[in-house]
PDB file of C-alpha atoms and ligand atoms in Angstrom:
ATOM      1  CA  MET A   1      27.178 -66.936  26.006  1.00 85.00           C
ATOM      2  CA  ASP A   2      26.353 -70.507  27.039  1.00 89.00           C
ATOM      3  CA  ASP A   3      22.939 -71.750  28.128  1.00 93.00           C
ATOM      4  CA  ALA A   4      24.057 -72.313  31.711  1.00 93.00           C
ATOM      5  CA  THR A   5      25.047 -68.661  32.069  1.00 94.00           C
ATOM      6  CA  ARG A   6      21.819 -67.572  30.435  1.00 95.00           C
ATOM      7  CA  ALA A   7      19.891 -69.713  32.920  1.00 96.00           C
ATOM      8  CA  LEU A   8      21.802 -68.199  35.847  1.00 96.00           C
ATOM      9  CA  ILE A   9      20.894 -64.712  34.629  1.00 97.00           C
ATOM     10  CA  THR A  10      17.216 -65.562  34.284  1.00 95.00           C
ATOM     11  CA  HIS A  11      17.178 -67.190  37.688  1.00 96.00           C
ATOM     12  CA  ALA A  12      18.943 -64.236  39.330  1.00 96.00           C
ATOM     13  CA  VAL A  13      16.583 -61.696  37.788  1.00 96.00           C
ATOM     14  CA  ASN A  14      13.386 -63.640  38.513  1.00 95.00           C
ATOM     15  CA  ASN A  15      14.100 -64.972  41.986  1.00 95.00           C
ATOM     16  CA  GLN A  16      14.970 -61.926  44.037  1.00 95.00           C
ATOM     17  CA  GLN A  17      13.932 -62.350  47.651  1.00 91.00           C
ATOM     18  CA  GLN A  18      13.451 -58.731  48.675  1.00 89.00           C
ATOM     19  CA  SER A  19      10.006 -57.155  48.402  1.00 89.00           C
ATOM     20  CA  THR A  20      11.124 -54.212  46.285  1.00 93.00           C
ATOM     21  CA  VAL A  21      12.683 -55.338  43.051  1.00 95.00           C
ATOM     22  CA  THR A  22      14.338 -52.556  41.084  1.00 96.00           C
ATOM     23  CA  VAL A  23      16.606 -52.258  38.087  1.00 97.00           C
ATOM     24  CA  LEU A  24      19.525 -51.854  40.487  1.00 96.00           C
ATOM     25  CA  SER A  25      18.583 -54.846  42.653  1.00 96.00           C
ATOM     26  CA  SER A  26      18.234 -56.950  39.518  1.00 97.00           C
ATOM     27  CA  LEU A  27      21.643 -55.899  38.222  1.00 97.00           C
ATOM     28  CA  LEU A  28      23.189 -56.636  41.623  1.00 95.00           C
ATOM     29  CA  ALA A  29      21.559 -60.075  41.585  1.00 96.00           C
ATOM     30  CA  VAL A  30      23.120 -60.795  38.191  1.00 96.00           C
ATOM     31  CA  GLU A  31      26.514 -59.498  39.284  1.00 94.00           C
ATOM     32  CA  ASP A  32      26.311 -61.755  42.363  1.00 92.00           C
ATOM     33  CA  ALA A  33      25.358 -64.755  40.266  1.00 94.00           C
ATOM     34  CA  ILE A  34      27.888 -64.527  37.440  1.00 94.00           C
ATOM     35  CA  GLY A  35      30.321 -61.769  38.410  1.00 91.00           C
ATOM     36  CA  TYR A  36      29.524 -59.343  35.618  1.00 95.00           C
ATOM     37  CA  ILE A  37      26.747 -57.729  33.588  1.00 97.00           C
ATOM     38  CA  PRO A  38      26.653 -59.035  30.040  1.00 96.00           C
ATOM     39  CA  LYS A  39      24.423 -57.472  27.401  1.00 96.00           C
ATOM     40  CA  GLU A  40      21.991 -60.398  27.776  1.00 96.00           C
ATOM     41  CA  ALA A  41      21.496 -59.446  31.433  1.00 97.00           C
ATOM     42  CA  VAL A  42      20.660 -55.871  30.510  1.00 97.00           C
ATOM     43  CA  ASP A  43      18.035 -57.179  28.073  1.00 96.00           C
ATOM     44  CA  SER A  44      16.641 -59.528  30.672  1.00 96.00           C
ATOM     45  CA  VAL A  45      16.443 -56.842  33.393  1.00 97.00           C
ATOM     46  CA  ALA A  46      14.789 -54.411  30.972  1.00 97.00           C
ATOM     47  CA  ASP A  47      12.240 -57.059  30.163  1.00 96.00           C
ATOM     48  CA  ARG A  48      11.490 -57.967  33.751  1.00 95.00           C
ATOM     49  CA  MET A  49      11.309 -54.346  34.963  1.00 96.00           C
ATOM     50  CA  ASP A  50       9.438 -52.992  31.981  1.00 96.00           C
ATOM     51  CA  ALA A  51      12.257 -50.514  31.474  1.00 97.00           C
ATOM     52  CA  THR A  52      14.091 -49.561  28.310  1.00 97.00           C
ATOM     53  CA  ILE A  53      17.512 -50.986  27.530  1.00 97.00           C
ATOM     54  CA  ASN A  54      18.873 -47.437  27.800  1.00 97.00           C
ATOM     55  CA  ASP A  55      17.432 -46.986  31.280  1.00 97.00           C
ATOM     56  CA  VAL A  56      19.064 -50.190  32.444  1.00 98.00           C
ATOM     57  CA  TRP A  57      22.423 -49.220  30.914  1.00 97.00           C
ATOM     58  CA  ALA A  58      22.156 -45.827  32.615  1.00 97.00           C
ATOM     59  CA  VAL A  59      21.827 -47.494  36.023  1.00 97.00           C
ATOM     60  CA  ALA A  60      24.484 -50.087  35.259  1.00 96.00           C
ATOM     61  CA  THR A  61      27.087 -47.575  34.129  1.00 95.00           C
ATOM     62  CA  PHE A  62      26.332 -45.183  36.994  1.00 94.00           C
ATOM     63  CA  TYR A  63      27.663 -47.668  39.538  1.00 90.00           C
ATOM     64  CA  PRO A  64      31.435 -48.000  39.243  1.00 83.00           C
ATOM     65  CA  ASN A  65      31.493 -51.510  40.691  1.00 82.00           C
ATOM     66  CA  PHE A  66      29.748 -53.315  37.875  1.00 92.00           C
ATOM     67  CA  ARG A  67      31.913 -55.209  35.434  1.00 92.00           C
ATOM     68  CA  PHE A  68      30.837 -55.645  31.843  1.00 94.00           C
ATOM     69  CA  GLU A  69      33.424 -58.283  31.007  1.00 90.00           C
ATOM     70  CA  PRO A  70      33.611 -61.760  32.539  1.00 91.00           C
ATOM     71  CA  PRO A  71      35.670 -61.737  35.732  1.00 90.00           C
ATOM     72  CA  THR A  72      39.332 -62.636  35.531  1.00 94.00           C
ATOM     73  CA  GLU A  73      40.658 -65.595  37.464  1.00 94.00           C
ATOM     74  CA  HIS A  74      42.456 -63.618  40.180  1.00 96.00           C
ATOM     75  CA  ARG A  75      41.346 -60.630  42.168  1.00 94.00           C
ATOM     76  CA  ILE A  76      43.868 -58.492  43.995  1.00 97.00           C
ATOM     77  CA  GLU A  77      42.627 -55.712  46.237  1.00 97.00           C
ATOM     78  CA  VAL A  78      44.921 -53.171  47.782  1.00 98.00           C
ATOM     79  CA  CYS A  79      43.555 -51.030  50.581  1.00 97.00           C
ATOM     80  CA  TRP A  80      44.275 -47.339  50.412  1.00 96.00           C
ATOM     81  CA  GLY A  81      41.966 -46.335  53.266  1.00 96.00           C
ATOM     82  CA  PRO A  82      43.228 -43.939  55.953  1.00 97.00           C
ATOM     83  CA  SER A  83      44.939 -46.519  58.194  1.00 97.00           C
ATOM     84  CA  CYS A  84      46.579 -48.287  55.311  1.00 98.00           C
ATOM     85  CA  HIS A  85      47.577 -45.004  53.741  1.00 97.00           C
ATOM     86  CA  VAL A  86      49.370 -43.936  56.912  1.00 97.00           C
ATOM     87  CA  MET A  87      51.093 -47.322  57.082  1.00 97.00           C
ATOM     88  CA  GLY A  88      52.475 -47.185  53.564  1.00 97.00           C
ATOM     89  CA  ALA A  89      49.741 -48.204  51.126  1.00 98.00           C
ATOM     90  CA  THR A  90      51.259 -46.011  48.421  1.00 97.00           C
ATOM     91  CA  ALA A  91      54.321 -48.245  48.210  1.00 98.00           C
ATOM     92  CA  ILE A  92      52.109 -51.362  48.269  1.00 98.00           C
ATOM     93  CA  ILE A  93      50.024 -50.047  45.387  1.00 98.00           C
ATOM     94  CA  ALA A  94      53.181 -49.243  43.439  1.00 98.00           C
ATOM     95  CA  ALA A  95      54.480 -52.783  44.014  1.00 98.00           C
ATOM     96  CA  ALA A  96      51.156 -54.342  42.974  1.00 98.00           C
ATOM     97  CA  LEU A  97      50.966 -52.225  39.811  1.00 98.00           C
ATOM     98  CA  GLN A  98      54.498 -53.116  38.871  1.00 97.00           C
ATOM     99  CA  THR A  99      54.043 -56.823  39.582  1.00 97.00           C
ATOM    100  CA  LEU A 100      50.873 -56.924  37.492  1.00 97.00           C
ATOM    101  CA  ASP A 101      52.248 -54.739  34.725  1.00 96.00           C
ATOM    102  CA  LEU A 102      49.487 -52.180  35.153  1.00 97.00           C
ATOM    103  CA  ALA A 103      49.391 -48.388  35.194  1.00 97.00           C
ATOM    104  CA  ASP A 104      46.160 -48.223  37.198  1.00 96.00           C
ATOM    105  CA  GLU A 105      43.535 -50.509  38.675  1.00 94.00           C
ATOM    106  CA  GLY A 106      41.783 -52.813  36.226  1.00 93.00           C
ATOM    107  CA  ASP A 107      42.455 -56.046  34.362  1.00 94.00           C
ATOM    108  CA  THR A 108      45.976 -57.156  33.485  1.00 95.00           C
ATOM    109  CA  PRO A 109      46.898 -57.205  29.774  1.00 92.00           C
ATOM    110  CA  ASP A 110      46.872 -61.028  29.797  1.00 92.00           C
ATOM    111  CA  GLY A 111      43.362 -61.057  31.280  1.00 92.00           C
ATOM    112  CA  LYS A 112      44.376 -63.236  34.225  1.00 94.00           C
ATOM    113  CA  ALA A 113      43.978 -60.840  37.129  1.00 96.00           C
ATOM    114  CA  THR A 114      42.105 -57.746  38.240  1.00 95.00           C
ATOM    115  CA  LEU A 115      43.543 -55.115  40.546  1.00 96.00           C
ATOM    116  CA  ARG A 116      41.202 -52.995  42.613  1.00 94.00           C
ATOM    117  CA  TYR A 117      41.853 -50.279  45.154  1.00 95.00           C
ATOM    118  CA  ASN A 118      39.666 -50.667  48.222  1.00 94.00           C
ATOM    119  CA  THR A 119      38.760 -47.933  50.709  1.00 94.00           C
ATOM    120  CA  CYS A 120      38.824 -50.310  53.690  1.00 96.00           C
ATOM    121  CA  LEU A 121      39.283 -54.054  53.758  1.00 96.00           C
ATOM    122  CA  GLY A 122      38.080 -54.110  57.380  1.00 96.00           C
ATOM    123  CA  ALA A 123      41.373 -55.026  58.990  1.00 97.00           C
ATOM    124  CA  CYS A 124      42.741 -51.560  59.761  1.00 97.00           C
ATOM    125  CA  ALA A 125      44.594 -52.785  62.868  1.00 97.00           C
ATOM    126  CA  HIS A 126      46.755 -54.852  60.534  1.00 98.00           C
ATOM    127  CA  ALA A 127      47.451 -52.065  58.040  1.00 98.00           C
ATOM    128  CA  PRO A 128      48.639 -52.023  55.396  1.00 98.00           C
ATOM    129  CA  VAL A 129      46.319 -54.709  54.055  1.00 98.00           C
ATOM    130  CA  ILE A 130      45.805 -56.465  50.734  1.00 98.00           C
ATOM    131  CA  ALA A 131      43.432 -59.241  49.704  1.00 97.00           C
ATOM    132  CA  VAL A 132      44.611 -61.775  47.150  1.00 97.00           C
ATOM    133  CA  ASP A 133      41.855 -64.027  45.846  1.00 94.00           C
ATOM    134  CA  HIS A 134      39.784 -63.036  48.893  1.00 91.00           C
ATOM    135  CA  HIS A 135      42.501 -63.919  51.402  1.00 95.00           C
ATOM    136  CA  LEU A 136      43.423 -60.965  53.569  1.00 97.00           C
ATOM    137  CA  ALA A 137      47.056 -60.310  54.337  1.00 97.00           C
ATOM    138  CA  GLY A 138      48.051 -57.622  56.829  1.00 98.00           C
ATOM    139  CA  ARG A 139      51.248 -55.773  57.711  1.00 98.00           C
ATOM    140  CA  ILE A 140      52.197 -56.254  54.137  1.00 98.00           C
ATOM    141  CA  THR A 141      55.386 -54.824  52.621  1.00 98.00           C
ATOM    142  CA  PRO A 142      56.048 -54.172  48.947  1.00 98.00           C
ATOM    143  CA  GLU A 143      58.117 -57.391  48.897  1.00 98.00           C
ATOM    144  CA  THR A 144      55.496 -59.603  50.576  1.00 98.00           C
ATOM    145  CA  ALA A 145      52.759 -58.063  48.417  1.00 98.00           C
ATOM    146  CA  ARG A 146      54.740 -58.931  45.312  1.00 98.00           C
ATOM    147  CA  ALA A 147      55.381 -62.484  46.573  1.00 97.00           C
ATOM    148  CA  LYS A 148      51.703 -63.088  47.346  1.00 97.00           C
ATOM    149  CA  ILE A 149      50.561 -61.796  43.975  1.00 97.00           C
ATOM    150  CA  VAL A 150      53.128 -63.880  42.109  1.00 96.00           C
ATOM    151  CA  ALA A 151      52.169 -66.965  44.149  1.00 95.00           C
ATOM    152  CA  SER A 152      48.487 -66.556  43.338  1.00 94.00           C
ATOM    153  CA  LEU A 153      49.149 -66.072  39.630  1.00 93.00           C
ATOM    154  CA  SER A 154      51.363 -69.140  39.423  1.00 91.00           C
ATOM    155  CA  ALA A 155      48.935 -71.275  41.470  1.00 81.00           C
ATOM    156  CA  ASP A 156      47.075 -71.922  38.178  1.00 63.00           C
ATOM    157  CA  ALA A 157      49.660 -74.450  37.148  1.00 51.00           C
ATOM    158  CA  HIS A 158      48.380 -76.763  39.889  1.00 50.00           C
ATOM    159  CA  HIS A 159      44.794 -77.012  38.747  1.00 48.00           C
TER     160      HIS A 159
HETATM  161  S1  FES B   1      41.937 -48.720  56.034  1.00 71.86           S
HETATM  162 FE1  FES B   1      42.895 -50.452  55.164  1.00 71.86          FE
HETATM  163  S2  FES B   1      41.894 -52.105  56.114  1.00 71.86           S
HETATM  164 FE2  FES B   1      40.845 -50.383  56.868  1.00 71.86          FE
END
């Protein structure tokens, strides 16, 4: 871990604005700052909160949304909420899994992208919906989902 990341962790843990600082709020602050919870962050939160390392791990692993590995470059979210489900989310998920060479949500084998299922991306009127690198796309089809995912993965070549 580099010093800059270490500094971001310390800053996140020690500069929380809310009046009640908890183990969970501290972990969320770290996740917001660097996108995952490294071991160093667990140590730092334990220190700040006067908790044991085990207590902090217990909270961290209880919440399914924390990552323990650095984030990948691309994030693909497929909505499978009620509206999207009715409008064909199952086929969209299948297309996304196949395009990313995955059997379930998670990181791709090459570590470039992360697929997540979402219970509502907040655009139900446009179902089915996906978000590729935080850009929402509605009325998606398996073909357009595949095209958007491929486009985002190959966008790397330009920067
Ligand atoms: S259910 Fe998919 S965007 Fe709301």
